[in-house]
Structures are given as structure tokens and as C-alpha cells.
Amino acid sequence: MKDIRRKVRRTQTIAPFGVGGIIDLRGESFVAADIRSWASSGDPVDSPRLAEKLQVERFRSAPVIPSGKAAYVSRNGPSYIRFPTWLFCPRCRVMKKWHAGLEIKDKHPACDRCPGTPQLAPMRFIQVCRAGHLADIDWRRWAHSQSETPDQRQCQVYQLRFIATSESSGLDALLVECGSCRASRSLAGISQKNVLKQLQSRCRGTHPWNNENDEADNCEETPQAVQRGASNVYFPVTHSAIDIPETSRLPDGDELAQKVVDHKFWPDFTSAIDGPLVDHFKSIIAIQCSVSEEFVESVQRRAAKNSSVWPSTNSDDDLSIAEWEAFSTPESVTNSKTFSVRQTLLGVNHADSRSMHELDAAISTVVIADRVREVRALEGFSRYEPTPGEDEEGGRLVSVNTARRTRWLPAVETYGEGIFISVDEYRLASWEEIPSVRNWTRRIERDLDASFKVDRLRAKSGPVLLPRFVMLHTLAHHFIRQLSYDSGYNAASLRERVYARSHSPGSGHPPQAGVFVYTAAGDAEGTLGGLVRQGQPPYLAETLIRLLESAQWCSQDPLCADSTGRSLANLNRAACHACTLLPETCCEIDNSILDRTLLVGGNDVPGFFQETLRAALEESAETVNRS
């Protein structure tokens, strides 16, 4: 394979241009090869909780190649294979089957028949199957599929032309023609289901990055023709976790032990417990804290013993529990280099308006995260249909290593800031007991059970869809939309984490009721301080009031407000692109299970923040009347 390099951002190697994803660069089309092409390159990414959940040994991120130095460094990033291999000249319309031997370094494929050597363009349609395979369409077979003469039916020549006519519009104006026998067929109907099956075209059971040593799969799936840039070509399966350090959990009142734990070298001491520097750190801590080295060791043993009560990380449920506990008790985490949080207040006082007091009563905790670290890993992908549950039909999950069981996964770490808000559990539980609220949520849950995404969404919501999950998820979306106006960040650079899942009976896990909105940019934009400022009083309370006022209406009302089912699989109610939906990178569950009704009220269903909104509107009306 020729060593030809193009630029891809590190975060894009996970999504949307991770293993199996198609990327267009300056008129060229490529597909990302599996992680075998990474060789030993890549920077290690540490995330024990996520590694245990995904049952892998480690993570790696794509190596960073300095700008302008690509020709002088030996490190190779992920490999991208030219795909589709069928190209055509936009002038003479001759189609050409490309291969690696034709590649010229730093040169794009060009037509050698036309003056000026114009750049060849990739064909628009490709074939995929539910087993995750990807290949070129057999265009010779397509061109001869409607042959009229014996010579055309027996033609085996691969001299094809991709012709665009002006006789009509749409796909029927595009034809693939044989340059030898003149057999041709337009692209009309190529996107119909099973059209390739009618041509007796079978799935080859291969991926574009397979070499001659890779054995093709015996695939029985029917290939489907889709556009190269269609959304159903690639469904990446990603997982993420906030880096939550373990707390010391020392007994209350043990001031001397807490002094040891709060020492600036304590994280280095605990992380180097089996290393050569452990005695060095232990000695420094003992001297500066005026304690013996034996006392430092005893504190370490107690901290290690108490930290073992943290939940295991074998499910999404456990990941969210550890994160919820860390945000709920920010004082339990100290001296962490990757997780710096502090609790604050809304800043509401006696002289403030009634709407502010209603909001203060509904919000129980506000935590500002000055620095958080998130790790996102790519497990695999599916094609044509998303990966369903175990007992349902759908796209098959293809591993990032298509040759053998992978021991590591590609990942990327991002640093940023965020705001965590939890609502009052007593008020929330009382609101959830209202019959109209429960019945409204139960209707959404029925659509959820009938959805092909039920397993993935249940992994986030828990075994039972609670009203708090729908309400808090909608709150997170409106929070991001409002912060995009107030904080200086664009909406696509913000992400959400909703803590509102239900637990299995007898699990003993505490109830969750909060949201965390944070930056997830892989560059300096993630730590500019805009969210930290907006999380401080009085800005946060004003932001929340404004988002509630904007959530009460939509430019598509009453169609949006009175909806009984919107979006894919009817998983949304009063939520549309004009009022609630966000860029796909922001939402952890694909813009699903959203409803403004449970947030601000409507359709005889009281919203959780309905009283706060009502007080704010009354105050606005009084202000207008006085003026």
C-alpha cells in the first residue's frame, strides 16, 4: 500500500470516521481500515472502569502528527483505504477500476485520456449488508442486466461509461453503459430493497481493507444498494465514561489522616504504590505532615480497603452510579488531576422574585466541574440497520478487529468543564406519583418497547422508563441550547449525561436525579471557562429561567405541543428540531425520549417546573403592566 497521508482529527478516528466509516476528502472517498493497520503506533489511554466494562485490556488513541511534519515523521496513524474503487472521469465519463498499484504519492486519481488530467470521481452508490460487509456494486453486471441481444448477454468486457443525459431528471438520467456492446441500464430503482438480489448478486463477505490472506466470510445476507453518504452505511457503537477517581472514604473526624490524604503528593503516592518512587513520596508526605511513614502506610491501606466498596464496572448502570456518587458528594474527591469539582449555590436570597424561590426549591445541588476528563471508545459498527437486541433481527456488530478477538480498542480522551445539576428528590418523587404523569410516560414506554433501539435505550434509562428520565433528558437539551447563547460555546461542542435511570428491585442503589452538561472538545475550546462562569450565581438561575420560558413554546406549535409521537419509532412527543433536538454529537441516546410536556406542562399533564414557569410569566406580565 502506498504511503499517502491525509489529515484527520484525532477525535474523528472514533466517530464519525472510525473503523468502517467513510470519509470524503477533496473529492476523494476513503474507508477506515480496522485496527490491525495501527500496528504498534498509538498513544495509551487509561480508563480502568471503561476497560472492565468492555472487557479489554487497554485503549489506544491515534498518534498525533504535527502539522506540516507528516513527510518527516515515522509514526503512522490509522489507515484509510480508497473506496469505492470504481471511479469515473467527469469529462469523458469513462469508468475505471482503481487499485493500490495505481496510487502516486500526493496525487489524486486522474484521467489519462482527457487533457488536463481531471480528477476522477468516486461512484455514488455502493453495496452493504446487515452483516457489516461493504463492497463495490458489480457495475458490469448492472449494465448488462437488461441486455437485449445475445452479444450483450455474453459480453465479459469491463469497458464501462457513466453517462448523464438531459432527457429526464433524477436517477433515470444516469446510465451505466458498456463501451463494447452498448448494453446499458439507468440507476432508476437502484435504491429499492433487494434490487441486487434480482441481479443474482451475492454478498462477497469482505471488507475493503481485507488482504489476500484474509478469508472471506460465508455471508448469506442479501446485499443492498445505498448511496455512499447515506446515514445507514455506518452505525458506530461507542462507549464513554467520565474519569472518576476513587475517594479516600476516611472516617469523619480523623483530621490527621485527612491531612495526609489532602497532601499534593498523595495521588502520586497511591498511583506509584508498587513502583520505585513509593518510598520517596511516602517520606515527603510523612515529613511535611509531621507523621511517621508507618502512619502514611496505614492511611493508604484504609483508603484502599474503603475504596473497594465502590461498585464494579460491568454495566452502564455501574458507570453511572460511580459518576453520580462523585457529583453528589464532590467533597469526597480531592487532589485529582483529572476531576476537579466544587459545589456552589444558585445564589437566591430573600429579596429575589417568587420564580427564583420556586426554582431554588426544585434544585437541590449545583456542582461546577472546573476540569473533567472523558474517554470515548469505539467497540465496533454495524451497517444498513443498527445493532438490535440479542433476540431481534438487525445489523450485526462488527468488531474493530475483523480478524481476531481484539485486546484493545481505539479511544480518545478529551478534557473540558461542565455544570452538574440535581433536582430535589422529594419533590421529584411526589411529582412522579401523579397519575397523569405516570400514564403519559407509560405511553412513551410502550413505543420504546416496540422500537428497534429498545436495548440500547434501556441501557441508559434502566429496566423501567421513569418520568424523571424523560423530563431531565429534555432539561439537558434545553440547557445546552440556552448555554450555546449564554456561554460562548456552540451547541455541537457540548454534551450531556443524564442521571435518572431506574434500578432493579433490591439493588440497593440510590435514586438518581440530575444532569451534567460539559464540553467535549479535543482542543482548547473545551476549557475556555464559559461553562464555569455560567454555573456561578447569579448566571445559572437566570439561564434556567430563560430556558424554561423558551421551552414553553415552539414555532411548530400546536403540532409539536400536541404530538402523540414524533421522530423515529415515535419515541418523542413535544420535541422537534425547532425547539428541543440537538446535533447528534450532543445527545447520548440519538435525540430520543424527549418531551417538553413533562418539563413545563401541557395536555393536562403538570410539568415538574410548571410552578417556576408560571411564576416567571406572572412576573413578566406585572412588569409589562407597570410600564
mmCIF file of N, CA, C and O in Angstrom, residues 173-260:
data_model
loop_
_atom_site.group_PDB
_atom_site.id
_atom_site.type_symbol
_atom_site.label_atom_id
_atom_site.label_comp_id
_atom_site.label_asym_id
_atom_site.label_seq_id
_atom_site.Cartn_x
_atom_site.Cartn_y
_atom_site.Cartn_z
ATOM 1 N N ALA A 173 -31.785 9.587 -15.259
ATOM 2 C CA ALA A 173 -30.957 10.315 -16.211
ATOM 3 C C ALA A 173 -29.509 9.847 -16.171
ATOM 4 O O ALA A 173 -28.692 10.305 -16.976
ATOM 5 N N LEU A 174 -29.191 8.946 -15.227
ATOM 6 C CA LEU A 174 -27.835 8.430 -15.091
ATOM 7 C C LEU A 174 -27.803 6.984 -15.571
ATOM 8 O O LEU A 174 -28.619 6.167 -15.142
ATOM 9 N N LEU A 175 -26.866 6.671 -16.468
ATOM 10 C CA LEU A 175 -26.779 5.333 -17.036
ATOM 11 C C LEU A 175 -25.359 4.792 -16.919
ATOM 12 O O LEU A 175 -24.385 5.535 -17.030
ATOM 13 N N VAL A 176 -25.277 3.494 -16.693
ATOM 14 C CA VAL A 176 -24.007 2.781 -16.793
ATOM 15 C C VAL A 176 -24.049 2.012 -18.100
ATOM 16 O O VAL A 176 -24.929 1.167 -18.315
ATOM 17 N N GLU A 177 -23.104 2.292 -18.998
ATOM 18 C CA GLU A 177 -23.124 1.723 -20.349
ATOM 19 C C GLU A 177 -21.839 0.958 -20.608
ATOM 20 O O GLU A 177 -20.753 1.369 -20.214
ATOM 21 N N CYS A 178 -21.963 -0.181 -21.267
ATOM 22 C CA CYS A 178 -20.807 -0.960 -21.685
ATOM 23 C C CYS A 178 -20.228 -0.330 -22.951
ATOM 24 O O CYS A 178 -20.947 -0.126 -23.941
ATOM 25 N N GLY A 179 -18.938 -0.048 -22.945
ATOM 26 C CA GLY A 179 -18.307 0.584 -24.093
ATOM 27 C C GLY A 179 -18.093 -0.363 -25.252
ATOM 28 O O GLY A 179 -17.774 0.082 -26.361
ATOM 29 N N SER A 180 -18.310 -1.672 -25.010
ATOM 30 C CA SER A 180 -18.085 -2.655 -26.078
ATOM 31 C C SER A 180 -19.375 -3.018 -26.789
ATOM 32 O O SER A 180 -19.499 -2.858 -28.000
ATOM 33 N N CYS A 181 -20.358 -3.514 -26.041
ATOM 34 C CA CYS A 181 -21.602 -3.987 -26.667
ATOM 35 C C CYS A 181 -22.737 -2.983 -26.580
ATOM 36 O O CYS A 181 -23.838 -3.250 -27.066
ATOM 37 N N ARG A 182 -22.523 -1.845 -25.904
ATOM 38 C CA ARG A 182 -23.504 -0.773 -25.779
ATOM 39 C C ARG A 182 -24.709 -1.151 -24.922
ATOM 40 O O ARG A 182 -25.737 -0.478 -24.970
ATOM 41 N N ALA A 183 -24.614 -2.210 -24.144
ATOM 42 C CA ALA A 183 -25.682 -2.511 -23.187
ATOM 43 C C ALA A 183 -25.653 -1.455 -22.080
ATOM 44 O O ALA A 183 -24.585 -0.998 -21.663
ATOM 45 N N SER A 184 -26.810 -1.054 -21.609
ATOM 46 C CA SER A 184 -26.860 0.000 -20.594
ATOM 47 C C SER A 184 -28.082 -0.171 -19.710
ATOM 48 O O SER A 184 -29.053 -0.850 -20.074
ATOM 49 N N ARG A 185 -28.003 0.443 -18.560
ATOM 50 C CA ARG A 185 -29.147 0.475 -17.646
ATOM 51 C C ARG A 185 -29.017 1.722 -16.786
ATOM 52 O O ARG A 185 -27.936 2.060 -16.302
ATOM 53 N N SER A 186 -30.135 2.407 -16.590
ATOM 54 C CA SER A 186 -30.121 3.611 -15.763
ATOM 55 C C SER A 186 -30.111 3.224 -14.283
ATOM 56 O O SER A 186 -30.345 2.064 -13.915
ATOM 57 N N LEU A 187 -29.857 4.194 -13.433
ATOM 58 C CA LEU A 187 -29.835 3.953 -11.984
ATOM 59 C C LEU A 187 -31.220 4.047 -11.352
ATOM 60 O O LEU A 187 -31.339 3.956 -10.128
ATOM 61 N N ALA A 188 -32.228 4.208 -12.157
ATOM 62 C CA ALA A 188 -33.590 4.262 -11.613
ATOM 63 C C ALA A 188 -33.916 2.951 -10.909
ATOM 64 O O ALA A 188 -33.745 1.872 -11.469
ATOM 65 N N GLY A 189 -34.359 3.047 -9.687
ATOM 66 C CA GLY A 189 -34.739 1.865 -8.913
ATOM 67 C C GLY A 189 -33.589 1.187 -8.207
ATOM 68 O O GLY A 189 -33.793 0.154 -7.554
ATOM 69 N N ILE A 190 -32.379 1.748 -8.283
ATOM 70 C CA ILE A 190 -31.244 1.071 -7.662
ATOM 71 C C ILE A 190 -31.334 1.071 -6.140
ATOM 72 O O ILE A 190 -30.768 0.201 -5.465
ATOM 73 N N SER A 191 -32.031 2.053 -5.568
ATOM 74 C CA SER A 191 -32.139 2.122 -4.113
ATOM 75 C C SER A 191 -33.268 1.269 -3.549
ATOM 76 O O SER A 191 -33.472 1.238 -2.340
ATOM 77 N N GLN A 192 -34.016 0.585 -4.428
ATOM 78 C CA GLN A 192 -35.091 -0.279 -3.949
ATOM 79 C C GLN A 192 -34.530 -1.502 -3.236
ATOM 80 O O GLN A 192 -33.459 -2.005 -3.579
ATOM 81 N N LYS A 193 -35.236 -1.960 -2.233
ATOM 82 C CA LYS A 193 -34.775 -3.107 -1.451
ATOM 83 C C LYS A 193 -34.721 -4.360 -2.333
ATOM 84 O O LYS A 193 -35.610 -4.613 -3.144
ATOM 85 N N ASN A 194 -33.639 -5.107 -2.157
ATOM 86 C CA ASN A 194 -33.439 -6.390 -2.853
ATOM 87 C C ASN A 194 -33.248 -6.248 -4.359
ATOM 88 O O ASN A 194 -33.390 -7.233 -5.090
ATOM 89 N N VAL A 195 -32.918 -5.041 -4.833
ATOM 90 C CA VAL A 195 -32.718 -4.888 -6.276
ATOM 91 C C VAL A 195 -31.476 -5.656 -6.722
ATOM 92 O O VAL A 195 -31.438 -6.215 -7.834
ATOM 93 N N LEU A 196 -30.457 -5.766 -5.855
ATOM 94 C CA LEU A 196 -29.268 -6.526 -6.218
ATOM 95 C C LEU A 196 -29.523 -8.025 -6.177
ATOM 96 O O LEU A 196 -28.866 -8.788 -6.894
ATOM 97 N N LYS A 197 -30.483 -8.433 -5.364
ATOM 98 C CA LYS A 197 -30.833 -9.850 -5.333
ATOM 99 C C LYS A 197 -31.450 -10.276 -6.658
ATOM 100 O O LYS A 197 -31.249 -11.417 -7.118
ATOM 101 N N GLN A 198 -32.179 -9.394 -7.295
ATOM 102 C CA GLN A 198 -32.762 -9.694 -8.594
ATOM 103 C C GLN A 198 -31.687 -9.876 -9.663
ATOM 104 O O GLN A 198 -31.921 -10.541 -10.669
ATOM 105 N N LEU A 199 -30.524 -9.284 -9.445
ATOM 106 C CA LEU A 199 -29.407 -9.454 -10.388
ATOM 107 C C LEU A 199 -28.597 -10.707 -10.075
ATOM 108 O O LEU A 199 -27.583 -10.962 -10.731
ATOM 109 N N GLN A 200 -29.056 -11.459 -9.037
ATOM 110 C CA GLN A 200 -28.326 -12.633 -8.561
ATOM 111 C C GLN A 200 -26.922 -12.240 -8.078
ATOM 112 O O GLN A 200 -25.949 -12.972 -8.241
ATOM 113 N N SER A 201 -26.852 -11.050 -7.495
ATOM 114 C CA SER A 201 -25.598 -10.550 -6.935
ATOM 115 C C SER A 201 -25.551 -10.894 -5.454
ATOM 116 O O SER A 201 -26.461 -10.530 -4.699
ATOM 117 N N ARG A 202 -24.535 -11.594 -5.010
ATOM 118 C CA ARG A 202 -24.415 -12.038 -3.627
ATOM 119 C C ARG A 202 -23.378 -11.193 -2.880
ATOM 120 O O ARG A 202 -22.487 -10.598 -3.481
ATOM 121 N N CYS A 203 -23.510 -11.203 -1.561
ATOM 122 C CA CYS A 203 -22.526 -10.503 -0.739
ATOM 123 C C CYS A 203 -21.208 -11.275 -0.783
ATOM 124 O O CYS A 203 -21.190 -12.504 -0.663
ATOM 125 N N ARG A 204 -20.129 -10.556 -0.944
ATOM 126 C CA ARG A 204 -18.824 -11.197 -1.066
ATOM 127 C C ARG A 204 -18.224 -11.558 0.297
ATOM 128 O O ARG A 204 -17.186 -12.220 0.355
ATOM 129 N N GLY A 205 -18.819 -11.073 1.369
ATOM 130 C CA GLY A 205 -18.323 -11.410 2.694
ATOM 131 C C GLY A 205 -16.990 -10.792 3.024
ATOM 132 O O GLY A 205 -16.210 -11.364 3.797
ATOM 133 N N THR A 206 -16.697 -9.628 2.478
ATOM 134 C CA THR A 206 -15.395 -8.998 2.678
ATOM 135 C C THR A 206 -15.575 -7.546 3.096
ATOM 136 O O THR A 206 -16.661 -6.962 2.989
ATOM 137 N N HIS A 207 -14.470 -6.983 3.570
ATOM 138 C CA HIS A 207 -14.375 -5.557 3.868
ATOM 139 C C HIS A 207 -13.323 -4.956 2.935
ATOM 140 O O HIS A 207 -12.403 -5.657 2.490
ATOM 141 N N PRO A 208 -13.406 -3.681 2.631
ATOM 142 C CA PRO A 208 -12.456 -3.090 1.676
ATOM 143 C C PRO A 208 -10.994 -3.206 2.099
ATOM 144 O O PRO A 208 -10.107 -3.171 1.245
ATOM 145 N N TRP A 209 -10.714 -3.333 3.401
ATOM 146 C CA TRP A 209 -9.327 -3.402 3.865
ATOM 147 C C TRP A 209 -8.793 -4.837 3.932
ATOM 148 O O TRP A 209 -7.646 -5.043 4.311
ATOM 149 N N ASN A 210 -9.604 -5.829 3.600
ATOM 150 C CA ASN A 210 -9.120 -7.213 3.622
ATOM 151 C C ASN A 210 -8.004 -7.406 2.589
ATOM 152 O O ASN A 210 -8.049 -6.863 1.484
ATOM 153 N N ASN A 211 -6.998 -8.199 2.967
ATOM 154 C CA ASN A 211 -5.928 -8.523 2.022
ATOM 155 C C ASN A 211 -6.096 -9.955 1.538
ATOM 156 O O ASN A 211 -7.062 -10.641 1.892
ATOM 157 N N GLU A 212 -5.147 -10.430 0.732
ATOM 158 C CA GLU A 212 -5.287 -11.751 0.132
ATOM 159 C C GLU A 212 -5.195 -12.873 1.160
ATOM 160 O O GLU A 212 -5.623 -14.003 0.894
ATOM 161 N N ASN A 213 -4.658 -12.590 2.337
ATOM 162 C CA ASN A 213 -4.553 -13.616 3.372
ATOM 163 C C ASN A 213 -5.807 -13.732 4.231
ATOM 164 O O ASN A 213 -5.934 -14.674 5.017
ATOM 165 N N ASP A 214 -6.706 -12.759 4.115
ATOM 166 C CA ASP A 214 -7.946 -12.788 4.893
ATOM 167 C C ASP A 214 -8.981 -13.649 4.192
ATOM 168 O O ASP A 214 -9.259 -13.463 2.998
ATOM 169 N N GLU A 215 -9.542 -14.558 4.941
ATOM 170 C CA GLU A 215 -10.567 -15.434 4.379
ATOM 171 C C GLU A 215 -11.916 -14.730 4.390
ATOM 172 O O GLU A 215 -12.316 -14.150 5.406
ATOM 173 N N ALA A 216 -12.613 -14.767 3.280
ATOM 174 C CA ALA A 216 -13.924 -14.129 3.182
ATOM 175 C C ALA A 216 -14.943 -14.879 4.018
ATOM 176 O O ALA A 216 -14.891 -16.107 4.139
ATOM 177 N N ASP A 217 -15.872 -14.130 4.613
ATOM 178 C CA ASP A 217 -16.950 -14.741 5.375
ATOM 179 C C ASP A 217 -17.969 -15.371 4.436
ATOM 180 O O ASP A 217 -18.202 -14.882 3.325
ATOM 181 N N ASN A 218 -18.564 -16.448 4.891
ATOM 182 C CA ASN A 218 -19.645 -17.076 4.141
ATOM 183 C C ASN A 218 -20.945 -16.364 4.495
ATOM 184 O O ASN A 218 -21.679 -16.786 5.383
ATOM 185 N N CYS A 219 -21.186 -15.268 3.828
ATOM 186 C CA CYS A 219 -22.309 -14.394 4.172
ATOM 187 C C CYS A 219 -23.555 -14.781 3.372
ATOM 188 O O CYS A 219 -23.519 -14.872 2.141
ATOM 189 N N GLU A 220 -24.651 -14.970 4.092
ATOM 190 C CA GLU A 220 -25.924 -15.308 3.461
ATOM 191 C C GLU A 220 -26.869 -14.116 3.373
ATOM 192 O O GLU A 220 -28.000 -14.256 2.929
ATOM 193 N N GLU A 221 -26.405 -12.950 3.836
ATOM 194 C CA GLU A 221 -27.253 -11.769 3.810
ATOM 195 C C GLU A 221 -27.417 -11.240 2.386
ATOM 196 O O GLU A 221 -26.520 -11.405 1.541
ATOM 197 N N THR A 222 -28.544 -10.615 2.135
ATOM 198 C CA THR A 222 -28.801 -10.017 0.833
ATOM 199 C C THR A 222 -28.184 -8.625 0.777
ATOM 200 O O THR A 222 -28.483 -7.781 1.629
ATOM 201 N N PRO A 223 -27.290 -8.342 -0.175
ATOM 202 C CA PRO A 223 -26.699 -7.004 -0.258
ATOM 203 C C PRO A 223 -27.739 -5.974 -0.694
ATOM 204 O O PRO A 223 -28.659 -6.281 -1.451
ATOM 205 N N GLN A 224 -27.551 -4.760 -0.211
ATOM 206 C CA GLN A 224 -28.454 -3.669 -0.546
ATOM 207 C C GLN A 224 -27.643 -2.526 -1.130
ATOM 208 O O GLN A 224 -26.551 -2.215 -0.659
ATOM 209 N N ALA A 225 -28.183 -1.887 -2.165
ATOM 210 C CA ALA A 225 -27.523 -0.742 -2.786
ATOM 211 C C ALA A 225 -27.942 0.526 -2.051
ATOM 212 O O ALA A 225 -29.133 0.798 -1.884
ATOM 213 N N VAL A 226 -26.970 1.296 -1.614
ATOM 214 C CA VAL A 226 -27.232 2.538 -0.885
ATOM 215 C C VAL A 226 -26.288 3.610 -1.402
ATOM 216 O O VAL A 226 -25.254 3.320 -2.015
ATOM 217 N N GLN A 227 -26.631 4.846 -1.158
ATOM 218 C CA GLN A 227 -25.731 5.938 -1.517
ATOM 219 C C GLN A 227 -24.534 5.943 -0.578
ATOM 220 O O GLN A 227 -24.644 5.627 0.608
ATOM 221 N N ARG A 228 -23.408 6.341 -1.105
ATOM 222 C CA ARG A 228 -22.168 6.301 -0.331
ATOM 223 C C ARG A 228 -22.253 7.145 0.941
ATOM 224 O O ARG A 228 -21.686 6.795 1.976
ATOM 225 N N GLY A 229 -22.945 8.244 0.905
ATOM 226 C CA GLY A 229 -23.050 9.127 2.064
ATOM 227 C C GLY A 229 -24.320 8.941 2.870
ATOM 228 O O GLY A 229 -24.633 9.787 3.721
ATOM 229 N N ALA A 230 -25.059 7.855 2.641
ATOM 230 C CA ALA A 230 -26.310 7.635 3.365
ATOM 231 C C ALA A 230 -26.049 7.369 4.844
ATOM 232 O O ALA A 230 -25.001 6.838 5.233
ATOM 233 N N SER A 231 -27.018 7.717 5.675
ATOM 234 C CA SER A 231 -26.846 7.566 7.120
ATOM 235 C C SER A 231 -26.840 6.111 7.558
ATOM 236 O O SER A 231 -26.348 5.798 8.650
ATOM 237 N N ASN A 232 -27.399 5.201 6.745
ATOM 238 C CA ASN A 232 -27.440 3.794 7.154
ATOM 239 C C ASN A 232 -26.225 2.994 6.678
ATOM 240 O O ASN A 232 -26.205 1.778 6.805
ATOM 241 N N VAL A 233 -25.209 3.685 6.137
ATOM 242 C CA VAL A 233 -23.989 2.978 5.744
ATOM 243 C C VAL A 233 -23.155 2.626 6.963
ATOM 244 O O VAL A 233 -22.478 1.594 6.998
ATOM 245 N N TYR A 234 -23.232 3.443 8.001
ATOM 246 C CA TYR A 234 -22.312 3.274 9.130
ATOM 247 C C TYR A 234 -22.993 3.665 10.431
ATOM 248 O O TYR A 234 -23.449 4.801 10.591
ATOM 249 N N PHE A 235 -23.088 2.713 11.355
ATOM 250 C CA PHE A 235 -23.604 2.951 12.697
ATOM 251 C C PHE A 235 -22.497 2.605 13.705
ATOM 252 O O PHE A 235 -22.322 1.447 14.076
ATOM 253 N N PRO A 236 -21.703 3.586 14.137
ATOM 254 C CA PRO A 236 -20.646 3.271 15.108
ATOM 255 C C PRO A 236 -21.229 2.965 16.481
ATOM 256 O O PRO A 236 -22.227 3.568 16.894
ATOM 257 N N VAL A 237 -20.613 2.025 17.184
ATOM 258 C CA VAL A 237 -21.013 1.663 18.544
ATOM 259 C C VAL A 237 -19.922 2.179 19.479
ATOM 260 O O VAL A 237 -18.831 1.606 19.547
ATOM 261 N N THR A 238 -20.204 3.267 20.158
ATOM 262 C CA THR A 238 -19.227 3.902 21.029
ATOM 263 C C THR A 238 -19.668 3.839 22.478
ATOM 264 O O THR A 238 -20.865 3.719 22.771
ATOM 265 N N HIS A 239 -18.706 3.930 23.368
ATOM 266 C CA HIS A 239 -18.959 3.963 24.809
ATOM 267 C C HIS A 239 -18.109 5.069 25.410
ATOM 268 O O HIS A 239 -17.010 5.359 24.921
ATOM 269 N N SER A 240 -18.612 5.683 26.455
ATOM 270 C CA SER A 240 -17.862 6.760 27.086
ATOM 271 C C SER A 240 -17.983 6.666 28.595
ATOM 272 O O SER A 240 -18.932 6.087 29.131
ATOM 273 N N ALA A 241 -17.008 7.241 29.278
ATOM 274 C CA ALA A 241 -17.002 7.268 30.738
ATOM 275 C C ALA A 241 -16.268 8.506 31.208
ATOM 276 O O ALA A 241 -15.230 8.886 30.635
ATOM 277 N N ILE A 242 -16.810 9.144 32.220
ATOM 278 C CA ILE A 242 -16.117 10.237 32.883
ATOM 279 C C ILE A 242 -15.072 9.624 33.814
ATOM 280 O O ILE A 242 -15.341 8.654 34.523
ATOM 281 N N ASP A 243 -13.879 10.177 33.799
ATOM 282 C CA ASP A 243 -12.802 9.667 34.651
ATOM 283 C C ASP A 243 -13.079 10.080 36.092
ATOM 284 O O ASP A 243 -12.867 11.244 36.469
ATOM 285 N N ILE A 244 -13.560 9.143 36.895
ATOM 286 C CA ILE A 244 -13.908 9.402 38.289
ATOM 287 C C ILE A 244 -12.862 8.750 39.188
ATOM 288 O O ILE A 244 -12.777 7.517 39.245
ATOM 289 N N PRO A 245 -12.051 9.509 39.906
ATOM 290 C CA PRO A 245 -11.081 8.889 40.817
ATOM 291 C C PRO A 245 -11.779 8.331 42.046
ATOM 292 O O PRO A 245 -12.849 8.790 42.439
ATOM 293 N N GLU A 246 -11.182 7.339 42.628
ATOM 294 C CA GLU A 246 -11.739 6.752 43.839
ATOM 295 C C GLU A 246 -11.531 7.687 45.014
ATOM 296 O O GLU A 246 -10.487 8.318 45.159
ATOM 297 N N THR A 247 -12.522 7.767 45.883
ATOM 298 C CA THR A 247 -12.431 8.616 47.061
ATOM 299 C C THR A 247 -11.719 7.884 48.180
ATOM 300 O O THR A 247 -11.636 6.665 48.203
ATOM 301 N N SER A 248 -11.218 8.661 49.108
ATOM 302 C CA SER A 248 -10.492 8.056 50.221
ATOM 303 C C SER A 248 -11.433 7.415 51.220
ATOM 304 O O SER A 248 -11.098 6.429 51.852
ATOM 305 N N ARG A 249 -12.619 8.016 51.448
ATOM 306 C CA ARG A 249 -13.621 7.468 52.369
ATOM 307 C C ARG A 249 -13.043 7.211 53.750
ATOM 308 O O ARG A 249 -13.206 6.146 54.329
ATOM 309 N N LEU A 250 -12.372 8.192 54.289
ATOM 310 C CA LEU A 250 -11.824 8.072 55.632
ATOM 311 C C LEU A 250 -12.883 8.429 56.659
ATOM 312 O O LEU A 250 -13.810 9.191 56.387
ATOM 313 N N PRO A 251 -12.776 7.919 57.896
ATOM 314 C CA PRO A 251 -13.771 8.221 58.920
ATOM 315 C C PRO A 251 -13.811 9.712 59.229
ATOM 316 O O PRO A 251 -12.782 10.399 59.202
ATOM 317 N N ASP A 252 -15.012 10.203 59.517
ATOM 318 C CA ASP A 252 -15.160 11.599 59.893
ATOM 319 C C ASP A 252 -14.398 11.864 61.189
ATOM 320 O O ASP A 252 -14.407 11.059 62.126
ATOM 321 N N GLY A 253 -13.769 13.027 61.277
ATOM 322 C CA GLY A 253 -13.068 13.402 62.494
ATOM 323 C C GLY A 253 -11.603 13.027 62.515
ATOM 324 O O GLY A 253 -10.866 13.441 63.409
ATOM 325 N N ASP A 254 -11.168 12.223 61.597
ATOM 326 C CA ASP A 254 -9.759 11.830 61.562
ATOM 327 C C ASP A 254 -8.992 12.910 60.807
ATOM 328 O O ASP A 254 -8.643 12.767 59.636
ATOM 329 N N GLU A 255 -8.699 14.022 61.486
ATOM 330 C CA GLU A 255 -8.115 15.185 60.834
ATOM 331 C C GLU A 255 -6.691 14.913 60.360
ATOM 332 O O GLU A 255 -6.279 15.386 59.296
ATOM 333 N N LEU A 256 -5.924 14.179 61.130
ATOM 334 C CA LEU A 256 -4.547 13.911 60.758
ATOM 335 C C LEU A 256 -4.473 13.054 59.500
ATOM 336 O O LEU A 256 -3.667 13.304 58.603
ATOM 337 N N ALA A 257 -5.349 12.027 59.435
ATOM 338 C CA ALA A 257 -5.381 11.183 58.247
ATOM 339 C C ALA A 257 -5.861 11.975 57.033
ATOM 340 O O ALA A 257 -5.351 11.801 55.920
ATOM 341 N N GLN A 258 -6.832 12.862 57.248
ATOM 342 C CA GLN A 258 -7.321 13.672 56.140
ATOM 343 C C GLN A 258 -6.249 14.625 55.645
ATOM 344 O O GLN A 258 -6.157 14.930 54.445
ATOM 345 N N LYS A 259 -5.403 15.098 56.572
ATOM 346 C CA LYS A 259 -4.297 15.961 56.185
ATOM 347 C C LYS A 259 -3.332 15.224 55.262
ATOM 348 O O LYS A 259 -2.818 15.797 54.291
ATOM 349 N N VAL A 260 -3.113 13.946 55.556
ATOM 350 C CA VAL A 260 -2.254 13.130 54.708
ATOM 351 C C VAL A 260 -2.882 12.960 53.324
ATOM 352 O O VAL A 260 -2.218 13.092 52.289
#
